[in-house]
Amino acid sequence: MNFFLLFVTSLFSSLTLIFIVRKLFLRYKFLDNPVKYGLKRKPIPYSMGIIFFLNFILLSSFFIEPNFKLQLMLIFWCLITCISFFDDFIEVNPKIRLFIQIIVGALIGLTSIKIGYISNIFWGVIDLSASSFILYGVQIYTIPLVFTICWYVLIFNALNWSDGIPGLTSGLSFLSFLVIFLLWVKLYLTDTYIWWVQNAEFIIKISLILLWSLFVFWFFDVKQKFLMGDSGTMFLGFMLATLAIISGGKIATVVAVFGIYLVDAFYVIFRRLVNGKSPFHKDYTHLHHRLQKAGLQNSQILILVYTISFTFWLASLFLDRLGKIFVFFLLVFIVIFL
């Protein structure tokens, strides 16, 4: 009943917040600049992704028991959302944004939310916590810290760069959180270990809030009623990166769903460096840009990207570890081929 009530409440609150925030943004001119991008439509509400944060703050206070992880996440959500909302209207230097992302990843990596191990390709896991040092009485695990920083920076930017056509980022994020949700529902129903059950309940509730927010947002996003902005992509990026870690190392699962734009991020950076440009140089060479230049409509691009993401997730779910390695390299080939 608790899950069902959250399910219904999240739908209602998401719709309500979208209606209220959109009206306020229209009234106070928090709008995009379509002329800047060569578009001929009227300005529409921008940085509407802030509703994800508002909806989560609202519902988590009623449905999720306070704990250290939730409090830690709320602190960083506030920081990231506020900075990103500001960045949507007063453009911040990309190097400053990268520095902030590294700081966020580092601070998270110094807590209990960090990448402490990775799965061995053949069997078992590789412990990353062997190397550490003490700094002002705090034990710092070197390799997990580096891995965590890289993971957050990668997810932040890959998600942000995918926000190029209406419905792409919100749709991919919905698929990613849906996968995490389904995996933990299975654990909740089948595992009797009390820690797993409690952790599953925590992650299921977070996923439910985000899923309904994303589903409602996606419906209006595709119709171009508003734009997500960095306040949405940065918040979703933080959530995706964090849930992948606290979900018992479901990083490979997230990579399978969102792998298209993780590969695309490396591909675009590599092309910029080869062409003698800075990795921070803004251009229109991401996957969706190239598909648009090839003549595909936005709806066709969405169907193509969604289908590939969902297919690779299904493949990674049922294959063994060597099979997953094969799937990953196949994904790299497909993205570069496209």
Tab-separated table of C-alpha atoms in Angstrom:
chain	number	residue	atom	x	y	z
A	1	MET	CA	0.000	0.000	0.000
A	2	ASN	CA	2.902	2.336	0.736
A	3	PHE	CA	4.382	1.754	-2.715
A	4	PHE	CA	0.970	2.132	-4.375
A	5	LEU	CA	0.288	5.392	-2.533
A	6	LEU	CA	3.687	6.722	-3.606
A	7	PHE	CA	2.905	5.602	-7.172
A	8	VAL	CA	-0.339	7.611	-7.290
A	9	THR	CA	0.989	10.620	-5.371
A	10	SER	CA	4.063	10.941	-7.584
A	11	LEU	CA	1.896	11.053	-10.705
A	12	PHE	CA	-0.384	13.723	-9.248
A	13	SER	CA	2.430	15.870	-7.813
A	14	SER	CA	4.439	15.709	-11.065
A	15	LEU	CA	1.486	16.945	-13.109
A	16	THR	CA	0.721	19.662	-10.572
A	17	LEU	CA	4.314	20.908	-10.391
A	18	ILE	CA	4.667	21.000	-14.173
A	19	PHE	CA	1.492	23.074	-14.463
A	20	ILE	CA	2.512	25.521	-11.700
A	21	VAL	CA	6.188	25.914	-12.640
A	22	ARG	CA	5.399	26.313	-16.349
A	23	LYS	CA	2.909	29.084	-15.572
A	24	LEU	CA	5.441	30.842	-13.332
A	25	PHE	CA	8.244	30.551	-15.906
A	26	LEU	CA	5.993	31.993	-18.616
A	27	ARG	CA	4.962	34.833	-16.355
A	28	TYR	CA	8.469	35.763	-15.210
A	29	LYS	CA	10.110	35.121	-18.628
A	30	PHE	CA	12.319	32.169	-17.702
A	31	LEU	CA	12.401	31.270	-21.397
A	32	ASP	CA	14.901	29.924	-23.907
A	33	ASN	CA	16.357	31.838	-26.870
A	34	PRO	CA	15.386	29.920	-30.041
A	35	VAL	CA	17.004	32.513	-32.344
A	36	LYS	CA	20.415	31.613	-30.884
A	37	TYR	CA	20.057	28.095	-32.313
A	38	GLY	CA	18.486	29.113	-35.625
A	39	LEU	CA	14.964	28.054	-34.627
A	40	LYS	CA	11.835	29.886	-35.764
A	41	ARG	CA	9.449	28.986	-32.930
A	42	LYS	CA	8.367	31.110	-29.989
A	43	PRO	CA	10.425	31.034	-26.742
A	44	ILE	CA	9.293	28.316	-24.332
A	45	PRO	CA	9.938	27.756	-20.579
A	46	TYR	CA	13.552	26.780	-19.978
A	47	SER	CA	15.250	24.901	-17.123
A	48	MET	CA	12.007	23.066	-16.361
A	49	GLY	CA	14.074	20.126	-15.143
A	50	ILE	CA	13.987	21.796	-11.737
A	51	ILE	CA	10.642	20.035	-11.193
A	52	PHE	CA	12.532	16.735	-10.702
A	53	PHE	CA	14.280	18.233	-7.708
A	54	LEU	CA	11.130	19.892	-6.333
A	55	ASN	CA	9.075	16.715	-6.695
A	56	PHE	CA	11.734	14.631	-4.991
A	57	ILE	CA	12.091	17.044	-2.064
A	58	LEU	CA	8.327	17.023	-1.615
A	59	LEU	CA	7.726	13.270	-1.771
A	60	SER	CA	10.879	12.060	-0.012
A	61	SER	CA	9.900	14.041	3.089
A	62	PHE	CA	6.693	11.982	3.336
A	63	PHE	CA	7.596	8.548	2.003
A	64	ILE	CA	11.311	7.919	2.709
A	65	GLU	CA	12.762	7.424	6.180
A	66	PRO	CA	15.616	9.887	6.837
A	67	ASN	CA	19.053	8.277	6.687
A	68	PHE	CA	22.649	9.301	6.058
A	69	LYS	CA	22.591	8.477	2.345
A	70	LEU	CA	19.399	10.430	1.738
A	71	GLN	CA	20.646	13.456	3.693
A	72	LEU	CA	23.956	13.375	1.823
A	73	MET	CA	22.185	13.132	-1.520
A	74	LEU	CA	19.841	16.019	-0.648
A	75	ILE	CA	22.781	18.294	0.138
A	76	PHE	CA	24.425	17.644	-3.201
A	77	TRP	CA	21.115	17.801	-5.083
A	78	CYS	CA	20.530	21.305	-3.710
A	79	LEU	CA	24.046	22.390	-4.667
A	80	ILE	CA	23.978	20.917	-8.171
A	81	THR	CA	20.425	22.048	-8.992
A	82	CYS	CA	21.005	25.647	-7.851
A	83	ILE	CA	24.280	25.982	-9.771
A	84	SER	CA	22.771	24.403	-12.896
A	85	PHE	CA	19.658	26.602	-12.776
A	86	PHE	CA	21.924	29.648	-12.596
A	87	ASP	CA	24.019	28.265	-15.475
A	88	ASP	CA	20.936	27.884	-17.692
A	89	PHE	CA	20.465	31.647	-17.847
A	90	ILE	CA	23.999	32.974	-17.242
A	91	GLU	CA	26.380	30.659	-19.083
A	92	VAL	CA	29.222	29.420	-16.881
A	93	ASN	CA	32.659	28.639	-18.297
A	94	PRO	CA	32.865	24.880	-19.144
A	95	LYS	CA	36.110	24.557	-17.161
A	96	ILE	CA	34.397	25.905	-14.044
A	97	ARG	CA	31.547	23.442	-14.578
A	98	LEU	CA	34.040	20.585	-14.897
A	99	PHE	CA	35.783	21.694	-11.713
A	100	ILE	CA	32.452	21.690	-9.838
A	101	GLN	CA	31.681	18.183	-11.166
A	102	ILE	CA	35.085	16.914	-9.977
A	103	ILE	CA	34.533	18.451	-6.531
A	104	VAL	CA	31.099	16.801	-6.282
A	105	GLY	CA	32.541	13.412	-7.311
A	106	ALA	CA	35.419	13.812	-4.845
A	107	LEU	CA	33.187	14.739	-1.905
A	108	ILE	CA	30.892	11.801	-2.680
A	109	GLY	CA	33.914	9.496	-3.015
A	110	LEU	CA	35.085	10.463	0.468
A	111	THR	CA	31.852	9.124	1.961
A	112	SER	CA	30.370	5.656	2.065
A	113	ILE	CA	28.920	6.252	-1.423
A	114	LYS	CA	31.873	5.271	-3.580
A	115	ILE	CA	32.959	2.620	-6.083
A	116	GLY	CA	34.738	0.194	-3.758
A	117	TYR	CA	34.957	-2.776	-6.128
A	118	ILE	CA	34.472	-3.840	-9.725
A	119	SER	CA	33.492	-7.197	-11.157
A	120	ASN	CA	36.241	-9.368	-12.560
A	121	ILE	CA	35.672	-10.266	-16.227
A	122	PHE	CA	36.092	-13.970	-15.497
A	123	TRP	CA	34.937	-14.469	-11.895
A	124	GLY	CA	34.508	-12.730	-8.560
A	125	VAL	CA	35.250	-9.087	-7.823
A	126	ILE	CA	38.323	-6.867	-7.632
A	127	ASP	CA	38.624	-4.946	-4.364
A	128	LEU	CA	39.667	-1.335	-5.003
A	129	SER	CA	40.086	-0.443	-1.334
A	130	ALA	CA	43.594	-1.872	-0.871
A	131	SER	CA	45.391	1.481	-1.234
A	132	SER	CA	44.528	4.210	1.272
A	133	PHE	CA	46.015	6.956	3.436
A	134	ILE	CA	44.979	9.030	6.451
A	135	LEU	CA	44.352	12.775	6.030
A	136	TYR	CA	43.295	14.788	9.104
A	137	GLY	CA	41.972	11.647	10.733
A	138	VAL	CA	39.960	10.591	7.679
A	139	GLN	CA	40.855	7.387	5.833
A	140	ILE	CA	40.871	8.058	2.088
A	141	TYR	CA	40.755	5.156	-0.366
A	142	THR	CA	42.737	6.347	-3.380
A	143	ILE	CA	41.483	4.136	-6.222
A	144	PRO	CA	37.769	4.222	-5.229
A	145	LEU	CA	38.046	8.023	-5.012
A	146	VAL	CA	39.481	8.289	-8.541
A	147	PHE	CA	36.939	5.812	-9.953
A	148	THR	CA	34.045	7.665	-8.303
A	149	ILE	CA	35.169	11.071	-9.607
A	150	CYS	CA	35.523	9.700	-13.158
A	151	TRP	CA	32.109	7.995	-12.950
A	152	TYR	CA	30.285	11.162	-11.869
A	153	VAL	CA	32.036	13.408	-14.407
A	154	LEU	CA	31.302	10.918	-17.197
A	155	ILE	CA	27.606	10.538	-16.348
A	156	PHE	CA	27.121	14.299	-15.810
A	157	ASN	CA	28.494	15.154	-19.239
A	158	ALA	CA	27.099	12.212	-21.189
A	159	LEU	CA	23.592	12.966	-19.918
A	160	ASN	CA	24.007	16.685	-20.564
A	161	TRP	CA	25.248	16.121	-24.117
A	162	SER	CA	22.311	13.852	-24.903
A	163	ASP	CA	19.926	16.761	-24.314
A	164	GLY	CA	19.813	17.795	-27.958
A	165	ILE	CA	16.344	16.881	-29.187
A	166	PRO	CA	13.021	16.855	-27.306
A	167	GLY	CA	12.399	13.664	-25.349
A	168	LEU	CA	15.844	12.096	-25.768
A	169	THR	CA	17.361	12.697	-22.336
A	170	SER	CA	14.085	12.228	-20.453
A	171	GLY	CA	13.368	8.986	-22.356
A	172	LEU	CA	16.829	7.481	-21.827
A	173	SER	CA	16.767	8.477	-18.163
A	174	PHE	CA	13.348	6.865	-17.769
A	175	LEU	CA	14.681	3.590	-19.232
A	176	SER	CA	17.738	3.708	-16.952
A	177	PHE	CA	15.731	4.246	-13.761
A	178	LEU	CA	13.162	1.672	-14.893
A	179	VAL	CA	15.914	-0.954	-15.153
A	180	ILE	CA	17.178	-0.128	-11.641
A	181	PHE	CA	13.597	-0.202	-10.334
A	182	LEU	CA	12.827	-3.630	-11.842
A	183	LEU	CA	16.085	-5.156	-10.577
A	184	TRP	CA	15.355	-4.033	-7.017
A	185	VAL	CA	11.701	-5.066	-7.118
A	186	LYS	CA	12.964	-8.552	-7.940
A	187	LEU	CA	15.381	-8.457	-4.988
A	188	TYR	CA	12.680	-7.074	-2.684
A	189	LEU	CA	10.347	-9.960	-3.542
A	190	THR	CA	12.892	-12.788	-3.518
A	191	ASP	CA	15.655	-11.910	-1.012
A	192	THR	CA	15.163	-12.486	2.719
A	193	TYR	CA	18.369	-10.794	3.897
A	194	ILE	CA	17.179	-7.805	5.950
A	195	TRP	CA	19.844	-5.356	4.647
A	196	TRP	CA	18.923	-6.097	1.033
A	197	VAL	CA	15.211	-5.693	1.788
A	198	GLN	CA	15.721	-2.326	3.501
A	199	ASN	CA	18.065	-1.097	0.776
A	200	ALA	CA	15.643	-2.336	-1.880
A	201	GLU	CA	12.768	-0.401	-0.298
A	202	PHE	CA	14.893	2.770	-0.240
A	203	ILE	CA	15.911	2.459	-3.911
A	204	ILE	CA	12.429	1.411	-5.090
A	205	LYS	CA	10.879	4.514	-3.519
A	206	ILE	CA	13.503	6.810	-5.059
A	207	SER	CA	13.013	5.128	-8.442
A	208	LEU	CA	9.222	5.425	-8.260
A	209	ILE	CA	9.410	9.169	-7.612
A	210	LEU	CA	11.817	9.680	-10.499
A	211	LEU	CA	9.988	7.371	-12.919
A	212	TRP	CA	6.686	9.209	-12.697
A	213	SER	CA	8.394	12.605	-12.833
A	214	LEU	CA	10.240	11.517	-15.967
A	215	PHE	CA	7.223	9.895	-17.619
A	216	VAL	CA	5.045	12.994	-17.200
A	217	PHE	CA	7.924	15.273	-18.175
A	218	TRP	CA	8.699	13.167	-21.275
A	219	PHE	CA	5.081	13.442	-22.480
A	220	PHE	CA	5.271	17.260	-22.561
A	221	ASP	CA	8.962	17.315	-23.521
A	222	VAL	CA	8.311	15.467	-26.802
A	223	LYS	CA	5.572	17.988	-27.623
A	224	GLN	CA	8.100	20.818	-27.015
A	225	LYS	CA	6.031	22.498	-24.304
A	226	PHE	CA	9.250	23.316	-22.416
A	227	LEU	CA	12.964	22.433	-22.179
A	228	MET	CA	14.773	20.494	-19.467
A	229	GLY	CA	17.943	22.600	-19.200
A	230	ASP	CA	21.036	21.855	-17.130
A	231	SER	CA	19.038	21.937	-13.895
A	232	GLY	CA	17.367	18.733	-15.101
A	233	THR	CA	20.289	16.950	-16.751
A	234	MET	CA	22.661	17.574	-13.833
A	235	PHE	CA	20.096	16.423	-11.281
A	236	LEU	CA	19.282	13.266	-13.270
A	237	GLY	CA	22.993	12.639	-13.868
A	238	PHE	CA	23.710	12.814	-10.148
A	239	MET	CA	20.780	10.524	-9.373
A	240	LEU	CA	21.746	7.987	-12.028
A	241	ALA	CA	25.405	7.897	-10.971
A	242	THR	CA	24.516	7.635	-7.275
A	243	LEU	CA	21.816	4.958	-7.615
A	244	ALA	CA	24.140	2.858	-9.769
A	245	ILE	CA	26.660	2.833	-6.890
A	246	ILE	CA	24.307	2.292	-3.946
A	247	SER	CA	22.414	-0.367	-5.916
A	248	GLY	CA	25.242	-2.784	-5.249
A	249	GLY	CA	27.441	-1.817	-8.176
A	250	LYS	CA	24.859	-1.762	-10.990
A	251	ILE	CA	27.228	0.417	-13.009
A	252	ALA	CA	27.430	-2.084	-15.880
A	253	THR	CA	23.620	-2.141	-16.078
A	254	VAL	CA	23.462	1.647	-16.361
A	255	VAL	CA	26.232	1.558	-18.980
A	256	ALA	CA	24.185	-0.945	-20.998
A	257	VAL	CA	21.147	1.360	-21.103
A	258	PHE	CA	22.945	4.692	-21.357
A	259	GLY	CA	25.994	3.315	-23.142
A	260	ILE	CA	25.130	4.987	-26.436
A	261	TYR	CA	25.875	8.424	-25.055
A	262	LEU	CA	28.770	7.291	-22.889
A	263	VAL	CA	30.476	6.026	-26.054
A	264	ASP	CA	29.330	9.142	-27.937
A	265	ALA	CA	30.955	11.353	-25.273
A	266	PHE	CA	34.362	9.681	-25.769
A	267	TYR	CA	33.931	9.684	-29.541
A	268	VAL	CA	33.181	13.424	-29.722
A	269	ILE	CA	36.049	14.316	-27.366
A	270	PHE	CA	38.429	12.172	-29.465
A	271	ARG	CA	37.304	13.884	-32.687
A	272	ARG	CA	37.774	17.328	-31.147
A	273	LEU	CA	41.317	16.473	-30.035
A	274	VAL	CA	42.189	14.971	-33.442
A	275	ASN	CA	40.918	18.154	-35.130
A	276	GLY	CA	43.073	20.273	-32.832
A	277	LYS	CA	40.144	21.618	-30.820
A	278	SER	CA	39.650	21.806	-27.074
A	279	PRO	CA	37.491	19.044	-25.514
A	280	PHE	CA	35.405	21.947	-24.141
A	281	HIS	CA	34.758	23.315	-27.644
A	282	LYS	CA	31.032	23.449	-28.318
A	283	ASP	CA	29.957	21.898	-31.598
A	284	TYR	CA	27.098	19.922	-33.104
A	285	THR	CA	28.725	16.555	-33.713
A	286	HIS	CA	26.935	14.359	-31.156
A	287	LEU	CA	25.030	11.292	-32.305
A	288	HIS	CA	21.631	12.994	-32.612
A	289	HIS	CA	23.203	15.892	-34.538
A	290	ARG	CA	24.792	13.496	-37.032
A	291	LEU	CA	21.522	11.582	-37.427
A	292	GLN	CA	19.671	14.855	-38.054
A	293	LYS	CA	22.198	15.791	-40.733
A	294	ALA	CA	21.652	12.347	-42.277
A	295	GLY	CA	17.982	13.269	-42.737
A	296	LEU	CA	16.261	11.489	-39.823
A	297	GLN	CA	13.323	13.171	-38.110
A	298	ASN	CA	13.376	13.655	-34.330
A	299	SER	CA	10.756	10.935	-33.830
A	300	GLN	CA	12.857	8.475	-35.860
A	301	ILE	CA	15.971	9.304	-33.830
A	302	LEU	CA	14.086	8.734	-30.577
A	303	ILE	CA	12.796	5.344	-31.731
A	304	LEU	CA	16.269	4.300	-32.929
A	305	VAL	CA	18.087	5.334	-29.733
A	306	TYR	CA	15.396	3.919	-27.413
A	307	THR	CA	15.384	0.601	-29.281
A	308	ILE	CA	19.175	0.222	-29.210
A	309	SER	CA	19.323	1.098	-25.496
A	310	PHE	CA	16.551	-1.314	-24.538
A	311	THR	CA	17.999	-4.101	-26.702
A	312	PHE	CA	21.446	-3.784	-25.157
A	313	TRP	CA	19.980	-3.767	-21.668
A	314	LEU	CA	18.102	-7.021	-22.379
A	315	ALA	CA	21.253	-8.555	-23.823
A	316	SER	CA	23.377	-7.566	-20.826
A	317	LEU	CA	20.703	-8.911	-18.467
A	318	PHE	CA	20.765	-12.447	-19.846
A	319	LEU	CA	24.404	-12.808	-20.929
A	320	ASP	CA	27.380	-13.895	-18.832
A	321	ARG	CA	30.338	-11.581	-18.215
A	322	LEU	CA	32.206	-12.426	-21.416
A	323	GLY	CA	28.958	-11.914	-23.293
A	324	LYS	CA	28.604	-8.472	-21.714
A	325	ILE	CA	32.119	-7.562	-22.859
A	326	PHE	CA	31.146	-8.574	-26.392
A	327	VAL	CA	27.940	-6.520	-26.153
A	328	PHE	CA	29.909	-3.481	-25.000
A	329	PHE	CA	32.302	-3.614	-27.962
A	330	LEU	CA	29.345	-4.172	-30.286
A	331	LEU	CA	27.743	-1.051	-28.814
A	332	VAL	CA	30.930	0.933	-29.462
A	333	PHE	CA	30.974	-0.279	-33.076
A	334	ILE	CA	27.301	0.603	-33.651
A	335	VAL	CA	27.638	4.120	-32.230
A	336	ILE	CA	30.757	4.871	-34.314
A	337	PHE	CA	29.109	3.320	-37.407
A	338	LEU	CA	26.024	5.485	-36.944
